[in-house]
Amino acid sequence: MLSKRLLAVLVVTLSACVVAAHPSPPPPAPPPPRILAAPEAVAVATHFARSRGLVVDYTITARADSRSRWHVELGGAGGRDHALVVLDGYTGRILQARLRGPRGELPPETPQPGTPEPGATPPPGVSPPANPPPAPPANRPAPPTTPPPPQTSPPPSTSPAPPTSPAPPTSPAPPPEGQGGAPGAGEPT
């Protein structure tokens, strides 16, 4: 009997399962950055040209170069207005722009990297910036030069207080005996 128990314990011990911890697989690599599609690049360039006062009626060309930049050429107003805008293909940021309007060539305006155009709303298909620029401070009146009065009880006045009269008694005193009052009050009957 002892040998059967010993054999059973030995079999269970030898056949014990061993659990090994396997590390989790690494997370999948992020997808490669997306390049703007041609209609998105045209929308950004059109918005930029219109925000500068040009009339844009049609797209002449829109092509991407080997550096993932979009070169968008726009026209309008019967050939009077013309824009050639170079965009970053990943962010949609304006890298360079040549604009010709009714008054001739407009001065080149290249926005600073990473700053949105002031007061401009993003064109369709382009997401707005994560943190919008703070609003300019409102014109507020200057703070008062004297501090406000403390929130306590008013100080005692310096004028002399009026004389106080004694308070009337709260209950009338009983009349002395024999001086009237209720009949039979205080007198034996």
Backbone as JSON, one array per atom type, in Angstrom:
{
  "sequence": "MLSKRLLAVLVVTLSACVVAAHPSPPPPAPPPPRILAAPEAVAVATHFARSRGLVVDYTITARADSRSRWHVELGGAGGRDHALVVLDGYTGRILQARLRGPRGELPPETPQPGTPEPGATPPPGVSPPANPPPAPPANRPAPPTTPPPPQTSPPPSTSPAPPTSPAPPTSPAPPPEGQGGAPGAGEPT",
  "N": [[0.82, -1.17, 0.0], [1.89, 1.18, 0.79], [3.79, 1.43, -1.14], [2.22, 1.84, -3.4], [1.14, 4.34, -2.85], [3.44, 5.9, -2.71], [4.31, 5.59, -5.3], [2.21, 6.87, -6.66], [2.48, 9.52, -5.72], [5.01, 10.06, -6.67], [4.57, 9.89, -9.46], [2.76, 12.02, -9.82], [4.35, 14.15, -9.01], [6.43, 14.1, -10.88], [5.06, 14.57, -13.22], [4.22, 17.19, -13.09], [3.0, 20.36, -14.13], [4.73, 22.91, -15.75], [4.78, 26.34, -15.74], [5.58, 28.82, -17.88], [6.39, 32.19, -18.15], [5.64, 34.21, -20.8], [6.78, 37.02, -22.51], [4.71, 39.77, -23.57], [3.86, 40.4, -26.98], [5.57, 42.94, -28.91], [4.11, 46.2, -29.33], [2.25, 47.02, -32.31], [3.86, 48.63, -35.06], [3.58, 52.15, -35.61], [1.4, 53.49, -38.14], [2.65, 54.59, -41.32], [3.24, 58.11, -41.91], [0.53, 59.98, -43.28], [0.09, 61.22, -46.51], [-1.19, 64.19, -47.86], [-4.09, 64.13, -49.92], [-4.68, 64.97, -53.37], [-7.1, 66.6, -53.74], [-7.33, 67.64, -51.14], [-4.96, 69.13, -50.87], [-5.39, 71.05, -52.85], [-7.62, 72.31, -51.75], [-6.52, 73.49, -49.43], [-4.62, 75.25, -50.58], [-6.33, 76.86, -52.12], [-7.89, 78.04, -50.11], [-5.91, 79.53, -48.82], [-5.13, 81.35, -50.88], [-7.56, 82.7, -51.36], [-7.93, 83.87, -48.86], [-6.14, 85.89, -49.01], [-7.26, 87.67, -50.68], [-7.58, 87.01, -53.37], [-9.39, 85.96, -56.3], [-10.45, 82.8, -56.86], [-11.13, 80.54, -59.3], [-10.58, 78.2, -60.67], [-8.48, 75.24, -60.91], [-5.26, 75.01, -62.08], [-2.94, 73.29, -62.14], [-1.98, 70.51, -60.08], [0.46, 68.97, -58.42], [2.57, 66.47, -56.96], [5.83, 66.45, -55.58], [9.08, 64.76, -55.35], [9.81, 65.1, -52.72], [7.57, 64.99, -51.18], [5.98, 67.27, -51.36], [3.37, 69.48, -52.27], [2.67, 71.14, -55.27], [0.67, 73.59, -56.18], [-1.22, 75.18, -58.6], [-3.26, 77.89, -59.2], [-6.04, 79.65, -60.7], [-8.07, 82.5, -61.66], [-10.83, 84.86, -62.01], [-11.03, 85.45, -64.76], [-8.41, 85.07, -65.65], [-7.05, 87.11, -64.44], [-6.3, 86.83, -61.72], [-3.82, 84.87, -60.14], [-2.2, 82.09, -58.63], [0.52, 80.41, -57.16], [1.19, 77.89, -55.11], [3.08, 76.25, -52.65], [2.95, 73.39, -50.75], [3.49, 71.55, -47.69], [3.42, 68.08, -47.83], [2.69, 66.39, -45.76], [1.75, 67.84, -43.49], [0.27, 69.93, -44.54], [1.02, 72.52, -44.38], [1.76, 75.83, -45.51], [4.46, 76.36, -47.54], [5.62, 78.02, -49.43], [4.52, 80.78, -51.4], [3.34, 82.34, -54.33], [1.62, 85.04, -55.36], [-0.57, 86.68, -57.56], [-2.51, 89.4, -58.11], [-5.25, 91.73, -58.79], [-3.87, 94.09, -58.47], [-1.32, 93.54, -59.2], [1.75, 91.74, -58.46], [1.62, 90.22, -55.31], [3.2, 90.81, -52.14], [5.53, 88.32, -51.01], [4.3, 86.08, -48.66], [5.24, 84.1, -46.25], [4.24, 81.96, -43.88], [5.31, 81.57, -40.44], [6.97, 78.59, -39.32], [4.83, 76.13, -38.01], [2.92, 77.88, -36.96], [-0.45, 78.87, -37.01], [-2.52, 80.63, -39.4], [-3.5, 83.92, -38.48], [-6.71, 84.26, -37.2], [-7.83, 82.69, -39.17], [-9.88, 80.1, -40.45], [-9.64, 76.56, -40.67], [-9.46, 74.97, -43.89], [-11.9, 72.86, -45.63], [-11.62, 69.39, -44.88], [-9.19, 69.49, -43.58], [-7.87, 69.08, -40.42], [-8.48, 71.08, -37.46], [-6.04, 72.96, -35.49], [-4.59, 71.41, -32.56], [-4.3, 72.88, -30.17], [-5.77, 75.86, -29.99], [-4.75, 79.25, -30.75], [-4.28, 81.56, -28.03], [-6.82, 83.92, -27.12], [-6.72, 87.46, -27.71], [-6.05, 89.69, -24.96], [-8.79, 91.29, -23.35], [-9.79, 94.74, -23.3], [-9.48, 96.03, -20.26], [-10.61, 97.93, -17.42], [-8.35, 99.91, -15.44], [-7.09, 98.58, -12.35], [-8.42, 99.58, -9.14], [-6.69, 102.09, -7.21], [-6.8, 102.32, -4.48], [-7.25, 100.13, -1.73], [-10.08, 97.93, -1.31], [-12.72, 98.5, 1.16], [-12.51, 96.88, 4.39], [-14.27, 93.84, 5.13], [-15.85, 93.98, 7.62], [-17.57, 94.75, 10.74], [-18.93, 98.08, 11.12], [-16.8, 100.76, 12.24], [-16.76, 102.07, 15.64], [-18.6, 105.07, 16.37], [-17.34, 108.42, 16.81], [-18.78, 110.41, 17.99], [-20.55, 111.62, 20.89], [-22.56, 109.3, 22.69], [-26.16, 109.13, 22.82], [-28.03, 109.87, 25.84], [-29.09, 107.13, 27.82], [-32.22, 105.8, 28.76], [-33.72, 104.34, 31.71], [-34.75, 100.95, 31.45], [-38.16, 99.95, 31.09], [-40.04, 98.18, 33.64], [-40.52, 94.68, 33.39], [-42.74, 93.28, 34.41], [-45.7, 94.44, 36.05], [-45.58, 95.82, 39.36], [-47.22, 94.52, 42.27], [-50.01, 96.31, 43.65], [-49.83, 98.17, 46.75], [-51.27, 97.01, 49.87], [-54.66, 97.69, 50.51], [-54.92, 99.84, 48.82], [-56.68, 100.0, 46.67], [-57.18, 98.17, 43.71], [-58.05, 94.91, 42.7], [-61.39, 93.85, 43.69], [-61.56, 92.56, 46.83], [-59.04, 91.75, 46.8], [-56.31, 91.2, 48.66], [-57.7, 91.89, 50.98], [-59.35, 90.63, 53.86], [-62.27, 88.73, 53.77]],
  "CA": [[0.0, 0.0, 0.0], [2.82, 2.3, 0.87], [4.47, 1.56, -2.42], [1.29, 2.44, -4.36], [1.05, 5.78, -2.54], [4.71, 6.49, -3.09], [4.32, 5.61, -6.75], [1.26, 7.91, -7.08], [3.09, 10.82, -5.42], [6.13, 10.21, -7.58], [4.03, 10.17, -10.79], [2.2, 13.37, -9.81], [5.46, 15.09, -8.91], [7.18, 14.12, -12.12], [4.25, 15.07, -14.32], [3.72, 18.53, -12.76], [3.07, 21.31, -15.23], [5.59, 24.06, -15.53], [4.23, 27.5, -16.43], [6.61, 29.8, -18.21], [5.81, 33.49, -18.53], [6.14, 34.71, -22.08], [6.49, 38.45, -22.61], [3.71, 40.1, -24.59], [4.53, 40.86, -28.21], [5.68, 44.4, -28.96], [2.97, 46.83, -30.0], [2.49, 47.18, -33.74], [4.48, 49.9, -35.46], [2.57, 53.12, -36.05], [1.32, 53.55, -39.6], [3.47, 55.68, -41.87], [2.45, 59.34, -41.99], [-0.32, 60.07, -44.46], [0.31, 62.37, -47.37], [-2.45, 64.79, -48.28], [-4.57, 63.81, -51.26], [-4.69, 66.14, -54.26], [-8.18, 67.55, -53.43], [-7.05, 68.33, -49.87], [-3.93, 70.13, -51.14], [-6.03, 72.13, -53.61], [-8.49, 73.05, -50.81], [-5.67, 74.32, -48.57], [-4.06, 76.32, -51.4], [-7.43, 77.77, -52.48], [-8.22, 78.81, -48.91], [-4.83, 80.5, -48.6], [-5.2, 82.4, -51.9], [-8.77, 83.5, -51.12], [-7.75, 84.67, -47.63], [-5.3, 87.04, -49.37], [-8.05, 88.55, -51.53], [-7.64, 86.59, -54.76], [-10.56, 85.23, -56.75], [-10.0, 81.51, -57.38], [-12.22, 79.87, -60.0], [-10.2, 76.9, -61.22], [-7.16, 74.71, -60.61], [-4.49, 74.8, -63.3], [-2.25, 72.02, -61.91], [-1.68, 70.11, -58.7], [1.36, 67.84, -58.54], [3.42, 66.2, -55.8], [7.21, 66.19, -55.97], [9.73, 63.63, -54.66], [9.95, 65.42, -51.29], [6.21, 64.99, -50.62], [5.42, 68.63, -51.34], [2.39, 69.72, -53.32], [2.78, 72.4, -56.01], [-0.69, 73.82, -56.66], [-1.34, 76.41, -59.37], [-4.67, 78.26, -59.24], [-6.35, 80.84, -61.5], [-9.43, 82.99, -61.51], [-11.2, 86.21, -62.45], [-10.71, 85.6, -66.18], [-6.96, 85.12, -65.83], [-6.48, 88.25, -63.72], [-5.68, 86.36, -60.48], [-3.02, 83.65, -60.31], [-1.48, 81.72, -57.4], [1.34, 79.2, -57.17], [1.36, 77.62, -53.68], [3.81, 75.01, -52.34], [2.5, 72.9, -49.44], [4.08, 70.33, -47.14], [2.48, 67.01, -48.11], [2.26, 65.7, -44.54], [1.03, 68.71, -42.57], [-0.57, 70.9, -45.24], [1.52, 73.85, -44.07], [2.2, 76.59, -46.67], [5.9, 76.56, -47.52], [5.93, 79.16, -50.27], [3.36, 81.18, -52.21], [3.47, 83.49, -55.22], [0.25, 85.46, -55.63], [-0.72, 87.83, -58.45], [-3.9, 89.84, -58.06], [-5.59, 92.86, -59.66], [-2.88, 95.17, -58.29], [0.02, 93.02, -59.51], [2.32, 90.71, -57.58], [1.5, 90.48, -53.88], [4.46, 90.46, -51.47], [5.51, 86.92, -50.54], [3.99, 85.87, -47.24], [5.48, 82.72, -45.85], [4.0, 81.9, -42.43], [6.33, 80.93, -39.62], [6.68, 77.16, -39.14], [4.05, 75.71, -36.85], [1.94, 78.86, -36.49], [-1.59, 78.99, -37.92], [-2.81, 81.98, -39.85], [-4.34, 84.56, -37.48], [-8.13, 84.43, -37.49], [-8.29, 81.87, -40.29], [-10.43, 78.79, -40.12], [-9.03, 75.59, -41.58], [-10.32, 74.61, -45.01], [-12.53, 71.56, -45.47], [-10.73, 68.24, -45.02], [-8.0, 69.65, -42.76], [-8.29, 69.19, -39.02], [-8.0, 72.3, -36.81], [-4.92, 72.7, -34.58], [-4.97, 70.83, -31.27], [-4.43, 73.97, -29.2], [-5.95, 77.12, -30.71], [-4.01, 80.33, -30.11], [-5.09, 82.27, -27.02], [-7.47, 85.15, -27.56], [-6.04, 88.64, -27.16], [-6.73, 90.14, -23.74], [-9.8, 92.34, -23.53], [-9.46, 95.99, -22.63], [-10.1, 96.08, -18.93], [-10.24, 99.16, -16.71], [-7.24, 99.74, -14.49], [-7.58, 98.26, -11.02], [-8.42, 100.76, -8.26], [-5.43, 102.26, -6.49], [-7.03, 102.15, -3.04], [-7.83, 98.81, -1.48], [-11.48, 97.99, -0.91], [-12.87, 98.51, 2.62], [-12.58, 95.52, 4.94], [-15.62, 93.3, 5.28], [-16.12, 93.79, 9.06], [-18.59, 95.67, 11.24], [-18.46, 99.46, 11.03], [-16.09, 101.21, 13.45], [-17.62, 102.87, 16.54], [-18.59, 106.49, 16.04], [-16.62, 109.24, 17.78], [-19.7, 111.35, 18.61], [-21.04, 111.09, 22.18], [-23.78, 108.5, 22.59], [-27.29, 109.77, 23.5], [-28.26, 109.27, 27.16], [-30.03, 106.02, 27.8], [-33.21, 105.85, 29.85], [-33.84, 103.0, 32.28], [-35.72, 100.11, 30.77], [-39.37, 99.77, 31.89], [-40.09, 96.86, 34.24], [-41.18, 93.72, 32.54], [-44.06, 92.94, 34.96], [-46.07, 95.49, 37.01], [-45.5, 95.43, 40.78], [-48.58, 94.5, 42.87], [-50.28, 97.53, 44.45], [-49.8, 97.94, 48.21], [-52.57, 96.62, 50.45], [-55.62, 98.73, 50.86], [-54.92, 100.97, 47.89], [-57.4, 99.67, 45.44], [-56.85, 96.91, 43.07], [-59.22, 94.08, 42.46], [-62.17, 93.74, 44.93], [-61.27, 91.41, 47.65], [-57.65, 91.41, 46.73], [-55.54, 91.64, 49.81], [-58.54, 92.15, 52.15], [-60.09, 89.44, 54.29], [-63.73, 88.89, 53.65]],
  "C": [[0.88, 1.25, 0.0], [3.5, 2.5, -0.49], [3.54, 2.15, -3.49], [1.16, 3.95, -4.13], [2.33, 6.48, -2.98], [4.79, 6.61, -4.61], [3.38, 6.71, -7.28], [1.85, 9.3, -6.85], [4.23, 11.08, -6.38], [5.64, 10.56, -8.99], [3.49, 11.6, -10.86], [3.32, 14.4, -9.78], [6.2, 15.2, -10.22], [6.37, 14.69, -13.29], [3.67, 16.47, -14.03], [3.94, 19.47, -13.94], [3.98, 22.46, -14.83], [5.02, 25.2, -16.38], [5.37, 28.48, -16.66], [5.92, 31.08, -18.67], [6.47, 33.96, -19.81], [5.82, 36.2, -22.14], [5.49, 38.71, -23.74], [4.44, 40.59, -25.84], [4.6, 42.38, -28.22], [4.47, 44.99, -29.68], [3.27, 47.01, -31.49], [3.07, 48.56, -34.04], [3.4, 50.87, -35.91], [2.54, 53.16, -37.58], [2.19, 54.69, -40.12], [2.61, 56.94, -41.98], [1.72, 59.42, -43.33], [0.0, 61.34, -45.22], [-1.05, 62.88, -47.82], [-2.82, 64.32, -49.69], [-4.62, 65.11, -52.08], [-5.85, 67.1, -53.95], [-7.96, 68.3, -52.11], [-6.0, 69.42, -50.08], [-4.52, 71.32, -51.9], [-6.92, 72.96, -52.69], [-7.67, 73.97, -49.92], [-5.11, 75.5, -49.36], [-5.13, 77.34, -51.78], [-7.82, 78.64, -51.29], [-7.16, 79.88, -48.66], [-4.94, 81.65, -49.59], [-6.42, 83.3, -51.68], [-8.64, 84.36, -49.87], [-6.88, 85.89, -47.89], [-6.0, 87.95, -50.38], [-8.1, 88.16, -52.99], [-8.97, 85.89, -55.05], [-10.04, 83.94, -57.39], [-11.21, 80.8, -57.97], [-11.86, 78.45, -60.43], [-8.79, 76.53, -60.79], [-6.45, 74.46, -61.94], [-3.75, 73.47, -63.19], [-2.12, 71.78, -60.41], [-0.81, 68.86, -58.81], [2.2, 67.71, -57.27], [4.83, 65.92, -56.29], [7.8, 65.05, -55.15], [9.94, 63.88, -53.17], [8.61, 65.52, -50.58], [5.68, 66.41, -50.42], [4.46, 68.75, -52.5], [2.65, 71.09, -53.93], [1.42, 72.6, -56.66], [-0.72, 75.17, -57.36], [-2.82, 76.68, -59.58], [-4.86, 79.5, -60.11], [-7.77, 81.26, -61.26], [-9.59, 84.39, -62.04], [-10.78, 86.44, -63.9], [-9.23, 85.71, -66.45], [-6.28, 86.26, -65.1], [-5.74, 87.8, -62.47], [-4.99, 85.02, -60.74], [-2.28, 83.38, -59.01], [-0.71, 80.44, -57.65], [1.72, 78.96, -55.71], [2.06, 76.28, -53.52], [3.45, 74.63, -50.91], [3.34, 71.72, -48.99], [3.03, 69.23, -47.3], [1.96, 66.31, -46.88], [1.38, 66.57, -43.66], [0.06, 69.66, -43.27], [-0.14, 72.33, -45.0], [2.0, 74.53, -45.35], [3.7, 76.82, -46.54], [6.3, 77.79, -48.31], [4.69, 79.5, -51.09], [3.73, 82.39, -53.06], [2.06, 83.83, -55.68], [0.26, 86.69, -56.53], [-2.2, 88.18, -58.51], [-4.14, 90.99, -58.99], [-4.59, 94.0, -59.55], [-1.46, 94.69, -58.55], [0.44, 91.96, -58.51], [2.16, 91.12, -56.12], [2.81, 90.1, -53.21], [4.4, 89.03, -50.95], [5.28, 86.86, -49.04], [4.19, 84.4, -46.94], [5.26, 82.67, -44.35], [5.14, 81.21, -41.71], [5.98, 79.47, -39.42], [5.88, 76.91, -37.87], [3.03, 76.71, -36.35], [0.8, 78.94, -37.49], [-1.77, 80.44, -38.33], [-3.73, 82.65, -38.83], [-5.76, 84.73, -37.98], [-8.65, 83.58, -38.63], [-8.85, 80.56, -39.78], [-9.86, 77.79, -41.11], [-10.0, 75.24, -42.71], [-10.92, 73.24, -44.81], [-11.5, 70.44, -45.7], [-9.46, 68.33, -44.2], [-8.45, 69.86, -41.33], [-7.74, 70.47, -38.41], [-6.84, 71.97, -35.88], [-5.42, 72.21, -33.24], [-5.18, 71.91, -30.22], [-4.59, 75.27, -29.97], [-5.17, 78.22, -30.01], [-4.88, 81.07, -29.11], [-5.65, 83.56, -27.59], [-6.74, 86.35, -26.98], [-6.79, 89.13, -25.92], [-7.68, 91.3, -24.03], [-9.33, 93.6, -22.81], [-10.22, 96.06, -21.32], [-9.71, 97.4, -18.26], [-9.12, 98.85, -15.72], [-7.79, 99.42, -13.11], [-7.52, 99.49, -10.12], [-7.11, 100.82, -7.48], [-5.61, 102.1, -4.99], [-7.65, 100.78, -2.81], [-9.29, 98.94, -1.06], [-11.61, 97.97, 0.61], [-12.97, 97.08, 3.15], [-14.03, 95.11, 5.16], [-15.88, 92.97, 6.76], [-17.21, 94.75, 9.47], [-18.04, 97.08, 11.22], [-17.77, 99.88, 12.34], [-17.03, 102.03, 14.33], [-17.49, 104.34, 16.2], [-17.88, 107.26, 17.15], [-17.54, 110.26, 18.46], [-20.22, 110.75, 19.92], [-22.38, 110.38, 21.98], [-24.93, 109.22, 23.31], [-27.52, 109.1, 24.86], [-29.3, 108.16, 27.05], [-30.98, 106.15, 28.97], [-33.32, 104.44, 30.42], [-34.95, 102.23, 31.58], [-36.95, 99.95, 31.64], [-39.38, 98.36, 32.47], [-40.89, 95.91, 33.34], [-42.55, 93.3, 33.08], [-44.42, 93.99, 36.0], [-46.01, 94.95, 38.45], [-46.91, 95.44, 41.37], [-48.8, 95.78, 43.7], [-50.23, 97.22, 45.96], [-51.21, 97.67, 48.72], [-53.41, 97.85, 50.79], [-55.64, 99.9, 49.92], [-55.61, 100.59, 46.6], [-56.95, 98.33, 44.93], [-58.12, 96.15, 42.86], [-60.02, 93.94, 43.74], [-61.83, 92.43, 45.62], [-59.82, 91.01, 47.58], [-56.93, 91.99, 47.92], [-56.37, 91.94, 51.04], [-59.23, 90.87, 52.56], [-61.58, 89.7, 54.17], [-64.49, 88.32, 54.76]]
}
